[in-house]
Amino acid sequence: FAAAELALPEGVLEETELYLGPVPLVPYLPTGSWEFARGLDPYLAEHDAFLLAHHGAVTLGADPFDAWYKMEVLDHSCRILALAAQLGGWKRLSEHSMRGVLEAKARHGLRDRRAVAAADGRGAGVSVPWPEKWTPGDWPRVSDEPKLSSPPLG
């Protein structure tokens, strides 16, 4: 997904939603630059897993085992989604089902900005349109690189 600049869809796999939540696609930034070093800053407060365009994936955790487990969930999710795309696309969980997943996250103390919205009655707070079925042409993509300016590391 990262090499193709494709974001993971939200609301398709329950395990992904429970253990990772939304996985942002971070725009490409050159290795060794200040931009790359600071590229995750906008995402760190609300995410534990990231796809880095043209680099790969990174996960964070409370300890190395937690980060490793999240990477396993991310890898497994990407494989399932890629296979489902070959079968014609995937279907999202219904809004009712997604609300249940988010409420479960809130009950178990699993961090997710959408879970807070679901638990306090403001709705599921889903951050993207909710089509029933996605096909590969519908995937969100990185449109252009950010315009950051910092000196190179060194």
Short mmCIF file of C-alpha atoms in Angstrom, two decimals:
data_model
loop_
_atom_site.label_atom_id
_atom_site.label_comp_id
_atom_site.label_asym_id
_atom_site.label_seq_id
_atom_site.Cartn_x
_atom_site.Cartn_y
_atom_site.Cartn_z
CA PHE A 1 0.00 0.00 0.00
CA ALA A 2 2.79 2.45 0.88
CA ALA A 3 4.68 1.85 -2.37
CA ALA A 4 1.48 2.41 -4.37
CA GLU A 5 0.57 5.51 -2.31
CA LEU A 6 -2.70 3.88 -1.29
CA ALA A 7 -4.35 4.55 2.04
CA LEU A 8 -6.02 1.74 3.97
CA PRO A 9 -9.78 2.08 3.89
CA GLU A 10 -11.54 2.59 7.21
CA GLY A 11 -14.29 0.31 8.44
CA VAL A 12 -13.50 -2.83 6.45
CA LEU A 13 -11.72 -5.19 8.86
CA GLU A 14 -12.86 -5.33 12.48
CA GLU A 15 -9.43 -6.37 13.81
CA THR A 16 -7.80 -3.38 12.10
CA GLU A 17 -10.39 -1.03 13.55
CA LEU A 18 -10.08 -2.48 17.06
CA TYR A 19 -6.30 -2.58 17.35
CA LEU A 20 -5.12 0.17 14.99
CA GLY A 21 -7.94 2.52 14.05
CA PRO A 22 -7.34 4.74 11.02
CA VAL A 23 -3.88 4.29 9.49
CA PRO A 24 -2.73 7.52 7.84
CA LEU A 25 -0.77 7.54 4.61
CA VAL A 26 2.13 9.91 5.23
CA PRO A 27 3.29 11.66 2.04
CA TYR A 28 6.74 10.81 0.68
CA LEU A 29 9.60 12.67 2.29
CA PRO A 30 13.29 12.03 1.51
CA THR A 31 15.25 9.84 3.91
CA GLY A 32 17.77 11.75 6.02
CA SER A 33 15.93 15.07 5.79
CA TRP A 34 14.40 17.15 8.57
CA GLU A 35 11.12 16.80 6.72
CA PHE A 36 11.32 13.02 7.08
CA ALA A 37 12.29 13.32 10.74
CA ARG A 38 9.28 15.56 11.43
CA GLY A 39 6.90 13.93 8.93
CA LEU A 40 4.92 11.97 11.53
CA ASP A 41 4.38 14.95 13.86
CA PRO A 42 0.86 15.79 12.61
CA TYR A 43 -0.25 12.17 13.10
CA LEU A 44 1.34 11.12 16.41
CA ALA A 45 -1.42 12.33 18.74
CA GLU A 46 -4.12 10.15 17.18
CA HIS A 47 -2.40 7.18 15.52
CA ASP A 48 -0.16 4.22 16.37
CA ALA A 49 0.34 2.85 12.84
CA PHE A 50 1.49 4.69 9.72
CA LEU A 51 2.07 3.97 6.05
CA LEU A 52 5.03 6.02 4.80
CA ALA A 53 4.70 6.56 1.05
CA HIS A 54 7.58 4.83 -0.76
CA HIS A 55 9.18 3.73 2.53
CA GLY A 56 6.92 1.16 4.23
CA ALA A 57 5.13 1.01 7.56
CA VAL A 58 5.85 2.08 11.14
CA THR A 59 3.95 1.22 14.32
CA LEU A 60 4.23 2.55 17.87
CA GLY A 61 3.38 0.77 21.10
CA ALA A 62 3.62 0.87 24.87
CA ASP A 63 6.52 -1.60 24.59
CA PRO A 64 8.31 -3.49 21.78
CA PHE A 65 5.80 -6.37 21.89
CA ASP A 66 2.85 -3.96 21.52
CA ALA A 67 4.50 -2.24 18.52
CA TRP A 68 5.31 -5.64 16.98
CA TYR A 69 1.71 -6.85 17.45
CA LYS A 70 0.36 -3.71 15.77
CA MET A 71 2.75 -4.27 12.85
CA GLU A 72 1.46 -7.84 12.55
CA VAL A 73 -2.14 -6.56 12.46
CA LEU A 74 -1.19 -3.95 9.84
CA ASP A 75 0.66 -6.48 7.66
CA HIS A 76 -2.19 -9.00 7.91
CA SER A 77 -4.76 -6.30 7.08
CA CYS A 78 -2.83 -5.15 4.01
CA ARG A 79 -2.62 -8.72 2.73
CA ILE A 80 -6.34 -9.32 3.20
CA LEU A 81 -7.27 -6.02 1.53
CA ALA A 82 -4.95 -6.69 -1.43
CA LEU A 83 -6.49 -10.13 -1.92
CA ALA A 84 -10.02 -8.73 -1.59
CA ALA A 85 -9.18 -6.12 -4.24
CA GLN A 86 -8.34 -8.96 -6.63
CA LEU A 87 -11.79 -10.39 -5.97
CA GLY A 88 -13.47 -7.14 -6.98
CA GLY A 89 -13.13 -4.88 -3.94
CA TRP A 90 -14.32 -5.01 -0.36
CA LYS A 91 -17.39 -4.10 1.61
CA ARG A 92 -17.34 -1.86 4.64
CA LEU A 93 -18.96 -2.68 7.93
CA SER A 94 -22.38 -1.10 8.29
CA GLU A 95 -22.53 2.15 10.27
CA HIS A 96 -24.35 0.23 13.02
CA SER A 97 -21.58 -2.39 13.17
CA MET A 98 -18.88 0.26 13.09
CA ARG A 99 -20.55 2.10 15.96
CA GLY A 100 -20.42 -1.14 17.97
CA VAL A 101 -16.70 -1.55 17.24
CA LEU A 102 -16.00 2.03 18.34
CA GLU A 103 -18.07 1.65 21.50
CA ALA A 104 -16.13 -1.52 22.34
CA LYS A 105 -12.86 0.38 21.90
CA ALA A 106 -14.05 3.08 24.26
CA ARG A 107 -15.17 0.51 26.88
CA HIS A 108 -11.78 -1.21 26.77
CA GLY A 109 -9.74 1.99 26.88
CA LEU A 110 -8.39 1.64 23.33
CA ARG A 111 -7.55 5.10 22.00
CA ASP A 112 -9.43 6.28 18.91
CA ARG A 113 -10.80 9.77 18.23
CA ARG A 114 -13.82 8.16 16.57
CA ALA A 115 -14.47 5.97 19.65
CA VAL A 116 -14.82 9.05 21.84
CA ALA A 117 -17.44 10.47 19.48
CA ALA A 118 -19.36 7.17 19.42
CA ALA A 119 -19.24 6.74 23.20
CA ASP A 120 -20.48 10.23 24.02
CA GLY A 121 -23.43 10.03 21.65
CA ARG A 122 -22.14 12.37 18.93
CA GLY A 123 -22.22 9.56 16.39
CA ALA A 124 -19.61 7.25 14.94
CA GLY A 125 -17.48 10.17 13.78
CA VAL A 126 -16.30 8.33 10.69
CA SER A 127 -13.78 10.54 8.96
CA VAL A 128 -14.41 9.56 5.32
CA PRO A 129 -17.52 8.97 3.19
CA TRP A 130 -19.04 5.58 3.87
CA PRO A 131 -19.67 3.73 0.59
CA GLU A 132 -20.87 0.17 1.01
CA LYS A 133 -18.29 -1.21 -1.41
CA TRP A 134 -14.85 -0.01 -2.46
CA THR A 135 -12.94 -0.94 -5.57
CA PRO A 136 -9.26 -0.20 -6.21
CA GLY A 137 -10.05 3.00 -8.15
CA ASP A 138 -11.82 4.41 -5.07
CA TRP A 139 -8.78 4.22 -2.78
CA PRO A 140 -7.52 7.51 -1.33
CA ARG A 141 -4.09 8.48 -2.67
CA VAL A 142 -1.42 10.98 -1.77
CA SER A 143 -2.14 13.91 -4.08
CA ASP A 144 0.99 15.94 -3.61
CA GLU A 145 3.96 16.19 -1.31
CA PRO A 146 3.89 18.63 1.62
CA LYS A 147 5.76 21.87 1.32
CA LEU A 148 8.13 21.81 4.29
CA SER A 149 11.44 23.55 4.51
CA SER A 150 14.16 22.61 6.96
CA PRO A 151 17.87 22.04 6.61
CA PRO A 152 19.00 18.47 5.87
CA LEU A 153 20.08 16.31 8.81
CA GLY A 154 23.76 16.23 9.27
#
